Amino acid sequence: MKTPFASKRLALALGMAMTGLLVACTPPGDGGVEQGADSEAPAAITDTEAADTTPMSEPVAADAETGMDVMAYDKAATKGADGTLVIGQAQEPDVLYTHGATMLASTHVLNSLYDGPIEGLSYDYQAVTVKALPKIENNDGSASLAMVSVDAGGKYVDATTQEVTTATATVADLGQLTVRWTFVDGLMWQDGTPVTAEDSVWSKTLACDIDSPTSKFLCDRTVSYKAIDDHTVEWVSLPGYTPQDYFTNVYTPLPRHQPGAGGKAMSEMTAKEILEDNEFNRKPWSYGPFMIEEWSDGDYIKLTRNPNYWRAAEGLPILDTVIHKFIKDSNALLAALRTGDIDVATQDGLDITMFDDLEAANTGGEATPYYVPGTVWEHIDFNLQPLDDRPAFGACKDVRLAIAYGTDRATMADEIQKGKTTVADTIMPAEHWAYPPEGMLTSYPYDSEKAIEMLEAAGFTDPDGDGTRTAAQDITCSVVTGVDGATTDKVIKAGTPLELKLNTTKGNVMREETTLLFQQNMTDIGVKVSLEYLPADTLFAKNEEGPLTGRRYDLGEFAWVSGVSPSVGLYWCDQIPSPENNWAGQNNPGYCNPNYDKVSKTADNTLERDEALPMYHEAQKIFSDELPVLPLFARVKVMATKPEVMNFMPNATVSSETWNIETWGFAAAP
């Protein structure tokens, strides 16, 4: 129920850049995992991919899915024999300061320290430590929309580009939001000091500081964020900025009065000083269910009950002590679970390749596995606009579609993901509220004969019968290069063999199995694919030399994280990495479609979900028809507990399984 930092993309707010999970800056309406209250960054999942989410999994069955009330839990749970639960996780946190933490490993712990104001569960939002979601339709004064004008020289958000713009003349009829959140009664820091609205304002101040490693997207679109009274904060948007999920733009409080290592209060320190202070990095004060007692480097973090927890009257937290034990080796992690040395094994240490061992442990009554297909979706990018001299095969739509038909994605889902997920047809899962109605998307079922026919018709033939097709003549494919609709021709010279290199991350068994099957699929239709596995920091380098960012690749396989808010911003024209934007953005294919941009940006800036829905559907229709990226499948995150652990409920749009740790406990002894 909690997130260390609530935010516009709150469902993805945690643990975004865990080791092996790289972050790319993106616009509003994207998917991705955020870091901080204003972050807009989806995450490219690489080697230790752990931050995915999915529909709620019932605690008693590995595959059961249901929605859930954020406050609901089974009250039969007990503290067990000694009130202690041990969590085994593969990675140790880097830091625990919320505006500096970047690892999922940190999120596992931070969920014990902070109940975020709002939680994203099962593809929607629920209030936690604020009394209600402030919405205009409530007519209670919590949110309102005014139409305002901006004079020349003033800032506003342009309706078409969604960028902050300086007016050159008066701009009228701009929507401006005023939103208020009131925190619940009884929130207290671990030292007994009340949590106040000013603590939330302080958190916003730090998040927006240039020295804080957080996105400044929301900061740049904020006129003011201030305390109205001890319990209420108010946010006013920049004119023209009217996002659908405006009611999530609240900042999780931070303890302004906590002293640093030198005895100076946090409120008297700079953002840079706070980032470098071990008191805030290793022992931040809590208003959540637990507080940090000890951090033994390389071994464990020990948490104990917070006596001032706001839900103490409910008997929460159930446990007295939680220990996060660091066990790097996945086999050792599972072995520790089976022997009872740990009670929970987290997703950063387990994966679907351990399916057989997990099922054996389940059968033997040693563990209960959870297989949760979610919002992390694996995909293969086509390069529509190479920046080097390689043939632009990805510029040819018929080639992209032929490859899609020639890829046996169903077998990938059934065999590699053990049947615990399904083939993906768009940028968000079928359970998402913005998923298009049946028949609207263009789908590409496995059909190698159709793939061969399409390649033949496109001019790629195999006259010498060596198994690799070549261009029978010069083949010209046109691609759009800008929001103005300008195009350029990419010419594939006659005789050019249809040979492509696929790049993905090194050391990932799932990706190795997926790419080997893909390679064989392509051989079957006359496309020669070589495989190159690269270190994550090489593949995702954010510069001109980076294979993806610098568009020096043919095919690239990795994953994006989606969430409650539709991920349409991933492929906007202005998100193509370039020297002009310092190689920022995540549109690595170089795809540009002005119609896609217009409809999806309008949807993102439409306040009412029902009004935005048809536009989100249309954006995905365009995407699935043009297919700049081939979605493969929603990835499965794997976790396991001892059978007696209760209220363990991983959810689609929460990154860490510890989101409701205050309710965890054990079944009563028979």
XYZ file of C-alpha atoms in Angstrom:
670
model
C 0.000 0.000 0.000
C 2.875 2.340 0.128
C 5.464 3.841 -2.086
C 8.550 5.690 -0.933
C 7.618 8.501 -3.265
C 4.169 9.077 -4.652
C 4.074 10.517 -8.119
C 2.394 11.082 -11.445
C 3.536 7.672 -12.560
C 3.121 6.326 -9.063
C 2.409 2.782 -10.122
C 5.964 2.589 -11.349
C 7.548 4.836 -8.842
C 9.880 2.468 -7.142
C 13.172 0.808 -7.698
C 13.383 1.852 -11.247
C 17.080 1.746 -11.870
C 18.050 -1.317 -9.919
C 21.358 -2.807 -10.973
C 20.993 -3.801 -14.579
C 17.942 -1.643 -15.104
C 18.693 1.525 -16.990
C 16.584 4.644 -17.070
C 15.699 6.773 -20.050
C 14.089 10.179 -19.705
C 10.646 10.404 -21.224
C 7.639 12.615 -21.618
C 4.270 12.475 -19.926
C 1.974 9.580 -20.554
C 4.819 7.154 -20.800
C 5.228 3.940 -19.067
C 8.240 3.159 -17.107
C 9.367 3.195 -13.602
C 9.805 6.506 -11.915
C 12.167 7.816 -9.368
C 10.615 10.573 -7.374
C 7.449 12.534 -7.325
C 7.860 14.120 -10.691
C 9.683 11.465 -12.581
C 8.604 10.486 -16.046
C 11.158 7.867 -16.853
C 10.430 4.429 -18.203
C 13.059 1.881 -17.529
C 14.862 -0.320 -19.969
C 15.041 -3.618 -18.145
C 18.320 -5.393 -18.590
C 20.051 -8.154 -16.690
C 18.584 -8.280 -13.197
C 15.153 -7.247 -14.372
C 12.900 -7.130 -11.427
C 10.523 -4.256 -11.621
C 7.497 -5.578 -13.338
C 3.924 -5.701 -12.196
C 0.642 -7.432 -12.963
C -2.895 -8.147 -11.904
C -3.203 -9.057 -8.262
C -2.135 -12.530 -7.309
C -4.070 -14.245 -4.531
C -1.775 -15.291 -1.691
C -2.957 -18.886 -1.743
C -2.484 -19.678 -5.406
C 0.385 -18.996 -7.757
C -1.799 -18.041 -10.715
C -4.949 -16.538 -9.185
C -5.620 -12.917 -10.097
C -8.021 -10.402 -8.680
C -8.373 -6.750 -7.869
C -8.048 -5.586 -4.285
C -8.794 -2.872 -1.774
C -5.511 -1.206 -0.819
C -6.291 -1.584 2.878
C -7.601 -5.164 2.793
C -5.756 -8.065 4.400
C -6.400 -11.372 6.118
C -6.629 -10.594 9.817
C -5.973 -14.210 10.741
C -2.247 -13.644 10.195
C -0.119 -13.904 13.338
C 3.392 -12.820 14.236
C 4.513 -16.431 14.374
C 6.865 -18.033 16.849
C 9.140 -15.055 17.476
C 7.643 -12.169 15.496
C 10.462 -12.206 12.959
C 10.268 -12.643 9.179
C 13.376 -12.963 7.001
C 13.319 -11.720 3.414
C 15.969 -13.047 1.063
C 16.909 -10.709 -1.771
C 19.710 -10.971 -4.309
C 20.837 -7.363 -4.173
C 21.857 -5.019 -1.396
C 20.472 -1.468 -1.577
C 22.811 1.295 -2.629
C 21.165 3.922 -0.421
C 17.836 4.448 1.335
C 17.431 8.189 0.775
C 14.284 8.417 -1.325
C 15.538 11.071 -3.729
C 18.774 9.163 -4.271
C 17.766 5.507 -4.176
C 17.675 3.840 -7.589
C 17.457 0.115 -6.893
C 14.535 -2.236 -6.497
C 16.550 -3.605 -3.586
C 16.123 -0.212 -1.915
C 12.385 -0.233 -2.588
C 12.019 -3.571 -0.811
C 13.220 -1.795 2.350
C 11.721 1.660 1.789
C 8.210 0.215 1.719
C 8.667 -0.423 5.451
C 9.632 3.188 6.112
C 7.044 5.165 4.149
C 3.388 4.686 3.381
C 3.095 6.692 0.187
C 0.143 9.081 -0.114
C -1.299 7.136 -3.056
C -0.839 3.611 -4.359
C -1.344 2.204 -7.829
C -3.002 -1.200 -7.600
C -4.346 -3.289 -10.449
C -4.042 -0.466 -12.991
C -5.684 2.231 -10.923
C -5.017 4.550 -7.997
C -6.129 4.459 -4.372
C -5.597 6.851 -1.475
C -3.404 5.614 1.388
C -2.023 8.364 3.634
C -4.174 11.089 2.088
C -7.838 11.059 3.000
C -9.093 10.858 -0.585
C -8.053 11.303 -4.179
C -8.779 14.959 -4.989
C -10.907 15.032 -8.126
C -12.820 17.766 -9.882
C -15.923 15.616 -10.191
C -16.107 15.249 -6.403
C -17.297 18.865 -6.191
C -15.769 19.121 -2.732
C -13.202 21.824 -3.425
C -10.303 19.384 -3.470
C -9.609 20.040 -7.158
C -10.668 22.656 -9.644
C -9.940 23.739 -13.210
C -9.775 27.391 -14.253
C -9.288 28.808 -17.731
C -6.531 31.398 -17.727
C -4.414 33.505 -20.070
C -0.647 33.889 -20.228
C 0.950 37.120 -21.377
C 4.008 37.363 -23.582
C 7.052 36.130 -21.722
C 5.017 33.824 -19.494
C 5.376 30.038 -19.376
C 2.698 27.557 -20.374
C 2.388 24.003 -21.674
C 1.663 23.836 -25.379
C -1.365 21.644 -26.135
C 0.200 20.130 -29.249
C 3.764 19.439 -28.157
C 3.094 19.104 -24.401
C 6.324 21.030 -23.858
C 6.854 24.012 -21.581
C 6.774 27.041 -23.881
C 7.426 30.766 -23.508
C 4.568 32.829 -24.889
C 5.456 35.366 -27.598
C 1.995 36.910 -27.357
C -1.005 36.486 -25.095
C -2.233 32.897 -25.054
C -5.814 32.432 -23.856
C -8.038 29.550 -22.756
C -5.383 27.544 -20.966
C -6.503 25.102 -18.317
C -4.905 25.485 -14.893
C -5.425 23.001 -12.077
C -5.505 23.654 -8.360
C -5.394 20.456 -6.317
C -5.356 19.848 -2.560
C -4.435 16.738 -0.589
C -5.142 16.303 3.117
C -3.016 13.771 4.952
C -4.705 11.301 7.283
C -4.680 11.885 11.021
C -2.083 10.241 13.204
C 0.952 10.197 10.908
C 4.037 10.417 13.097
C 7.752 10.077 12.614
C 9.468 7.340 14.566
C 10.556 9.872 17.223
C 6.912 10.814 17.893
C 6.978 14.098 15.950
C 3.855 14.616 13.796
C 4.219 14.380 10.027
C 3.132 17.709 8.529
C 2.294 19.188 5.167
C 5.567 21.122 5.355
C 7.401 17.763 5.319
C 5.787 17.069 1.957
C 6.713 20.553 0.694
C 10.295 19.915 1.819
C 10.324 16.655 -0.113
C 9.192 18.513 -3.223
C 11.904 21.128 -2.711
C 14.575 18.435 -2.603
C 13.129 16.522 -5.561
C 13.225 19.675 -7.672
C 16.727 20.669 -6.615
C 19.197 20.532 -9.478
C 21.557 18.365 -7.406
C 18.942 15.679 -6.786
C 19.051 12.802 -9.306
C 15.324 13.007 -10.023
C 13.321 13.970 -13.079
C 12.285 17.606 -13.151
C 9.281 16.994 -15.399
C 6.630 17.851 -12.810
C 8.804 20.555 -11.275
C 8.893 22.352 -14.614
C 5.094 22.169 -14.881
C 4.366 23.427 -11.381
C 3.507 27.003 -10.438
C 3.380 26.294 -6.702
C 3.338 23.474 -4.164
C 2.692 24.736 -0.653
C 1.234 23.891 2.733
C -2.269 25.265 3.362
C -2.344 24.052 6.969
C -0.594 21.372 9.037
C -2.234 18.554 7.100
C -2.991 19.957 3.639
C -0.811 20.699 0.617
C -1.851 22.502 -2.549
C -0.430 22.122 -6.055
C -1.080 24.586 -8.880
C -0.205 23.511 -12.388
C 1.485 25.541 -15.061
C -1.224 26.867 -17.424
C -1.939 24.308 -20.122
C -0.806 21.337 -18.039
C -3.890 19.255 -17.263
C -2.804 15.597 -17.002
C -5.406 12.908 -16.344
C -3.686 11.714 -13.202
C -3.270 15.180 -11.693
C -4.559 13.800 -8.403
C -1.331 11.793 -7.916
C 1.063 14.764 -7.976
C 1.686 14.760 -4.242
C 5.080 14.255 -2.597
C 5.772 11.724 0.138
C 6.954 13.598 3.261
C 10.552 13.574 4.450
C 11.697 14.225 8.075
C 12.958 17.813 7.934
C 14.035 17.621 11.566
C 16.131 14.448 11.317
C 19.749 15.306 12.146
C 22.527 14.359 9.758
C 25.873 12.892 10.696
C 27.102 16.304 11.849
C 24.040 17.004 13.962
C 22.526 19.552 11.560
C 18.829 19.084 10.738
C 17.967 17.979 7.218
C 16.044 21.231 6.688
C 19.290 23.175 7.214
C 21.241 21.169 4.655
C 21.533 21.386 0.892
C 20.310 18.643 -1.419
C 23.915 17.797 -2.243
C 24.849 17.533 1.435
C 21.862 15.283 2.101
C 22.795 13.001 -0.789
C 26.245 12.524 0.723
C 25.164 12.060 4.349
C 25.073 8.472 5.623
C 22.398 9.206 8.224
C 19.912 9.810 5.402
C 21.377 7.187 3.074
C 21.543 4.360 5.599
C 19.177 5.189 8.455
C 16.405 7.550 7.310
C 13.619 8.119 9.818
C 10.351 6.327 9.248
C 6.650 7.015 9.600
C 5.854 3.568 8.184
C 5.380 0.264 9.996
C 9.058 -0.415 10.657
C 12.244 1.532 11.289
C 15.868 0.693 10.667
C 17.783 -0.769 13.581
C 20.929 -2.066 11.904
C 22.609 -2.324 8.494
C 25.389 -4.904 8.314
C 27.227 -4.319 5.042
C 26.958 -7.215 2.625
C 24.868 -9.233 5.040
C 21.507 -7.818 6.161
C 19.348 -4.864 7.150
C 17.310 -5.312 10.324
C 14.023 -3.445 10.803
C 11.996 -3.247 13.997
C 8.422 -2.204 14.741
C 7.730 1.545 14.673
C 5.810 2.232 17.911
C 4.289 5.388 16.393
C 2.849 3.746 13.274
C -0.436 5.398 12.287
C -2.270 2.056 11.946
C -1.097 0.656 15.277
C -4.681 0.591 16.573
C -5.424 -2.056 13.928
C -2.669 -4.232 15.360
C -0.282 -3.315 12.557
C 2.380 -4.113 11.787
C 1.754 -7.730 12.627
C 5.451 -8.583 12.848
C 7.978 -7.251 15.354
C 11.063 -7.621 13.187
C 11.854 -7.863 9.487
C 15.321 -8.825 8.281
C 16.419 -8.284 4.676
C 19.096 -10.911 4.057
C 21.344 -10.473 0.999
C 21.885 -13.729 -0.913
C 23.397 -13.061 -4.332
C 23.223 -16.561 -5.769
C 19.737 -17.536 -6.981
C 20.196 -21.229 -6.218
C 21.389 -20.417 -2.717
C 18.375 -18.124 -2.296
C 15.932 -20.875 -3.191
C 17.817 -23.363 -1.038
C 17.551 -20.986 1.929
C 13.804 -20.777 1.390
C 13.410 -24.537 1.181
C 15.360 -25.084 4.401
C 13.524 -22.341 6.267
C 16.483 -19.976 6.670
C 14.401 -17.288 4.964
C 10.636 -16.844 4.689
C 10.394 -14.865 1.428
C 12.514 -14.881 -1.750
C 12.107 -11.705 -3.812
C 11.848 -11.227 -7.547
C 15.364 -9.849 -7.968
C 16.750 -13.259 -7.015
C 14.393 -15.639 -8.810
C 13.350 -15.993 -12.438
C 11.290 -18.233 -14.677
C 14.307 -20.419 -15.516
C 13.972 -21.807 -11.962
C 10.443 -23.009 -12.679
C 11.153 -26.736 -12.274
C 12.913 -26.283 -8.943
C 10.173 -23.989 -7.681
C 7.491 -26.466 -8.653
C 9.396 -29.230 -6.891
C 9.568 -27.072 -3.762
C 5.850 -26.392 -4.081
C 5.028 -30.064 -4.445
C 7.177 -30.858 -1.435
C 5.418 -28.262 0.703
C 8.641 -26.276 1.078
C 7.614 -23.110 -0.761
C 4.728 -21.355 -2.498
C 5.781 -19.812 -5.832
C 4.122 -16.789 -7.416
C 4.240 -16.266 -11.190
C 3.032 -12.786 -11.976
C 2.804 -11.684 -15.630
C 2.878 -7.972 -15.717
C 3.662 -4.635 -17.222
C 7.263 -5.367 -18.122
C 7.035 -6.241 -21.784
C 9.849 -7.743 -23.793
C 10.173 -6.489 -27.354
C 12.390 -6.295 -30.417
C 13.095 -2.847 -31.835
C 13.531 -2.251 -35.561
C 15.932 0.498 -36.642
C 13.976 2.724 -39.010
C 16.634 5.417 -39.330
C 20.204 4.115 -38.885
C 22.809 6.747 -38.112
C 25.589 4.732 -39.701
C 25.878 3.184 -43.160
C 24.056 -0.112 -42.488
C 21.091 -1.041 -44.734
C 17.867 0.403 -43.345
C 15.848 -2.821 -43.395
C 13.718 -1.517 -40.527
C 12.520 1.362 -42.686
C 10.564 -1.122 -44.805
C 7.181 -1.761 -43.231
C 6.717 -4.996 -45.178
C 9.972 -6.335 -43.754
C 8.860 -5.449 -40.229
C 5.505 -7.149 -40.683
C 7.063 -10.219 -42.322
C 9.416 -10.601 -39.371
C 6.432 -10.304 -37.042
C 4.531 -13.058 -38.853
C 7.674 -15.166 -38.935
C 8.281 -14.972 -35.167
C 6.793 -17.750 -33.047
C 5.940 -15.610 -30.054
C 3.405 -18.119 -28.733
C 6.169 -20.681 -28.240
C 8.271 -18.045 -26.505
C 5.436 -17.444 -24.055
C 4.528 -21.107 -23.617
C 7.993 -22.632 -23.381
C 10.391 -19.923 -22.301
C 7.896 -18.237 -19.946
C 6.389 -21.613 -18.978
C 2.908 -20.657 -20.098
C 2.627 -18.064 -17.330
C 2.170 -15.157 -19.740
C 0.720 -14.355 -23.146
C 1.839 -12.830 -26.438
C 1.806 -9.009 -26.415
C 0.145 -7.101 -29.255
C 0.652 -3.545 -28.030
C 2.501 -1.395 -25.516
C 0.311 -2.269 -22.544
C -1.171 -5.463 -21.134
C -4.666 -6.706 -21.959
C -5.749 -6.050 -18.356
C -5.027 -2.327 -18.685
C -7.991 0.057 -18.661
C -6.752 1.643 -21.910
C -6.354 -1.610 -23.824
C -8.262 -1.388 -27.135
C -11.475 -3.322 -27.790
C -11.296 -6.659 -29.552
C -10.525 -6.422 -33.252
C -9.053 -2.932 -33.165
C -5.401 -3.939 -33.013
C -3.526 -5.525 -35.894
C -2.194 -8.849 -34.633
C 0.503 -11.031 -36.131
C -0.043 -14.726 -35.397
C 2.809 -17.016 -36.324
C 2.566 -17.728 -40.053
C 5.905 -18.455 -41.730
C 4.300 -18.961 -45.135
C 2.731 -15.515 -45.022
C 6.066 -14.058 -43.911
C 7.779 -15.644 -46.924
C 5.114 -14.317 -49.292
C 5.514 -10.799 -47.918
C 9.288 -10.843 -48.294
C 8.998 -12.135 -51.846
C 6.502 -9.390 -52.700
C 8.784 -6.780 -51.129
C 11.599 -7.847 -53.475
C 13.702 -10.066 -51.214
C 14.311 -13.373 -52.986
C 16.687 -16.315 -52.750
C 17.627 -17.136 -56.352
C 20.746 -19.154 -55.447
C 18.954 -21.193 -52.775
C 21.565 -20.563 -50.072
C 18.842 -19.845 -47.510
C 19.441 -16.093 -47.248
C 17.335 -13.664 -49.237
C 18.792 -10.717 -51.127
C 17.315 -7.569 -52.645
C 16.338 -8.501 -56.206
C 16.599 -4.827 -57.188
C 17.031 -1.482 -55.466
C 14.331 -1.335 -52.790
C 13.224 2.106 -51.620
C 11.404 2.559 -48.327
C 10.170 5.917 -47.067
C 10.223 6.974 -43.405
C 8.801 10.017 -41.638
C 11.515 12.150 -40.052
C 9.626 14.876 -38.196
C 6.344 16.052 -36.727
C 5.834 18.158 -39.837
C 5.416 14.946 -41.830
C 8.681 15.321 -43.753
C 9.965 12.043 -45.174
C 13.194 10.607 -46.449
C 13.894 7.614 -48.674
C 16.065 4.735 -47.533
C 17.462 2.697 -50.426
C 18.530 -0.917 -50.052
C 20.798 -1.668 -52.968
C 20.179 -4.617 -55.280
C 22.073 -7.687 -54.141
C 22.088 -6.657 -50.466
C 21.640 -9.820 -48.372
C 18.832 -9.747 -45.809
C 21.242 -10.133 -42.907
C 20.587 -8.480 -39.553
C 22.365 -8.492 -36.220
C 20.270 -8.682 -33.059
C 21.734 -7.051 -29.943
C 20.558 -7.734 -26.430
C 21.962 -7.943 -22.918
C 24.672 -10.370 -21.921
C 24.205 -13.034 -19.268
C 20.413 -13.283 -19.394
C 19.244 -16.871 -19.869
C 15.697 -15.871 -20.818
C 16.966 -13.565 -23.534
C 19.408 -16.131 -24.807
C 16.615 -18.676 -25.199
C 14.312 -16.099 -26.806
C 16.891 -14.889 -29.312
C 17.935 -18.421 -30.286
C 14.323 -19.277 -31.104
C 13.975 -16.005 -33.004
C 17.144 -16.742 -34.952
C 15.764 -20.121 -36.018
C 12.405 -18.562 -36.933
C 14.191 -16.091 -39.177
C 16.283 -18.826 -40.800
C 13.029 -20.553 -41.714
C 11.877 -17.521 -43.737
C 15.242 -16.701 -45.319
C 16.404 -13.938 -42.980
C 19.907 -14.388 -41.602
C 20.173 -13.160 -38.009
C 23.395 -13.076 -36.016
C 23.273 -12.631 -32.237
C 25.445 -10.288 -30.208
C 25.109 -10.116 -26.431
C 26.440 -6.908 -24.889
C 26.955 -5.649 -21.329
C 23.967 -3.554 -20.265
C 26.028 -0.389 -19.882
C 27.244 -0.803 -23.465
C 23.873 -1.579 -25.041
C 22.099 1.261 -23.229
C 24.833 3.892 -23.378
C 23.094 7.258 -23.724
C 25.354 8.775 -26.338
C 26.023 8.709 -30.050
C 28.082 5.527 -29.749
C 25.413 3.620 -27.845
C 24.035 0.868 -30.119
C 20.396 1.701 -29.324
C 20.539 5.410 -28.580
C 22.920 6.061 -31.480
C 20.833 3.801 -33.767
C 23.819 1.637 -34.642
C 21.891 -1.602 -34.631
C 19.582 -3.687 -36.820
C 17.434 -5.323 -34.151
C 17.495 -4.771 -30.408
C 15.769 -6.806 -27.726
C 15.072 -5.419 -24.262
C 12.053 -4.440 -22.155
C 10.039 -1.423 -21.079
C 7.958 -1.025 -17.949
C 4.403 0.244 -18.266
C 1.931 1.100 -15.528
C -1.355 2.740 -14.615
C -0.834 5.571 -17.078
C -0.725 4.489 -20.748
C 2.780 4.225 -22.213
C 2.040 6.084 -25.431
C 4.840 8.615 -24.900
C 7.481 5.992 -25.584
C 7.338 6.576 -29.337
C 6.718 10.276 -29.830
C 8.734 11.995 -32.550
C 10.369 14.354 -30.074
C 11.646 11.414 -28.053
C 14.002 10.174 -30.776
C 17.521 10.476 -29.283
C 19.601 13.039 -31.131
C 22.442 15.525 -30.607
C 19.800 18.247 -30.218
C 18.315 16.613 -27.106
C 21.660 15.332 -25.836
C 20.704 11.774 -26.809
C 17.822 11.740 -24.353
C 14.535 10.001 -25.065
C 13.658 6.358 -25.488
C 12.394 6.239 -29.080
C 15.355 4.131 -30.205
C 13.717 2.906 -33.443
C 13.603 6.480 -34.774
C 9.872 6.098 -35.402
C 7.838 9.212 -36.129
C 4.146 9.527 -36.963
C 2.501 12.955 -36.557
C -0.952 11.377 -36.274
C 0.223 9.067 -33.504
C 1.788 12.011 -31.677
C -1.280 14.188 -31.995
C -3.829 11.664 -30.823
C -1.726 10.299 -27.958
C -0.570 13.694 -26.676
C -4.142 14.952 -26.748
C -5.211 11.867 -24.821
C -2.532 12.446 -22.196
C -3.737 16.006 -21.663
C -7.442 15.154 -21.522
C -8.722 15.304 -17.962
C -11.581 12.836 -18.242
C -10.532 9.229 -18.770
C -13.667 8.368 -20.742
C -12.928 11.160 -23.200
C -9.292 10.145 -23.558
C -9.992 6.439 -24.008
C -10.877 6.466 -27.736
C -7.695 8.427 -28.422
C -5.552 5.948 -26.513
C -7.197 3.180 -28.527
C -6.470 4.976 -31.792
C -2.818 5.518 -30.837
C -2.366 1.804 -30.217
C -4.148 0.984 -33.464
C -1.629 3.143 -35.342
C 1.244 1.550 -33.443
C 0.135 -2.018 -34.121
C -0.428 -1.278 -37.805
C 2.973 0.331 -38.375
C 4.842 -1.879 -35.896
C 8.082 0.035 -35.284
C 8.601 -2.387 -32.420
C 7.613 -6.058 -32.202
C 6.114 -6.754 -28.743
C 6.957 -10.291 -27.635
C 5.315 -11.052 -24.300
C 4.603 -9.651 -20.875
C 7.422 -10.929 -18.714
C 6.791 -13.042 -15.657
C 8.232 -11.966 -12.340
C 8.829 -14.816 -9.963
C 8.687 -14.756 -6.167
C 8.237 -17.386 -3.487
C 7.384 -17.651 0.203
C 7.181 -20.299 2.850
C 3.666 -21.808 2.684
C 2.717 -20.330 6.060
C 3.405 -16.699 5.079
C 0.159 -14.728 4.836
C -0.887 -11.507 3.053
C 1.880 -11.749 0.469
C 0.093 -10.137 -2.485
C 2.207 -9.036 -5.471
C 0.311 -6.653 -7.710
C 0.420 -5.502 -11.308
C 1.272 -1.883 -10.808
C 3.459 -1.998 -7.718
C 7.134 -2.648 -8.288
C 8.063 -4.339 -5.019
C 6.207 -7.184 -3.356
C 6.758 -5.558 0.063
C 4.150 -2.878 -0.711
C 1.854 -4.152 2.093
C 4.480 -5.503 4.473
C 2.696 -4.146 7.553
C 0.072 -6.893 7.028
C 2.506 -9.763 6.505
C 2.432 -12.519 9.049
C 2.177 -16.266 9.499
C -0.669 -18.721 9.610
C -1.492 -19.813 13.134
C 0.120 -23.092 14.144
C -2.320 -25.999 13.921
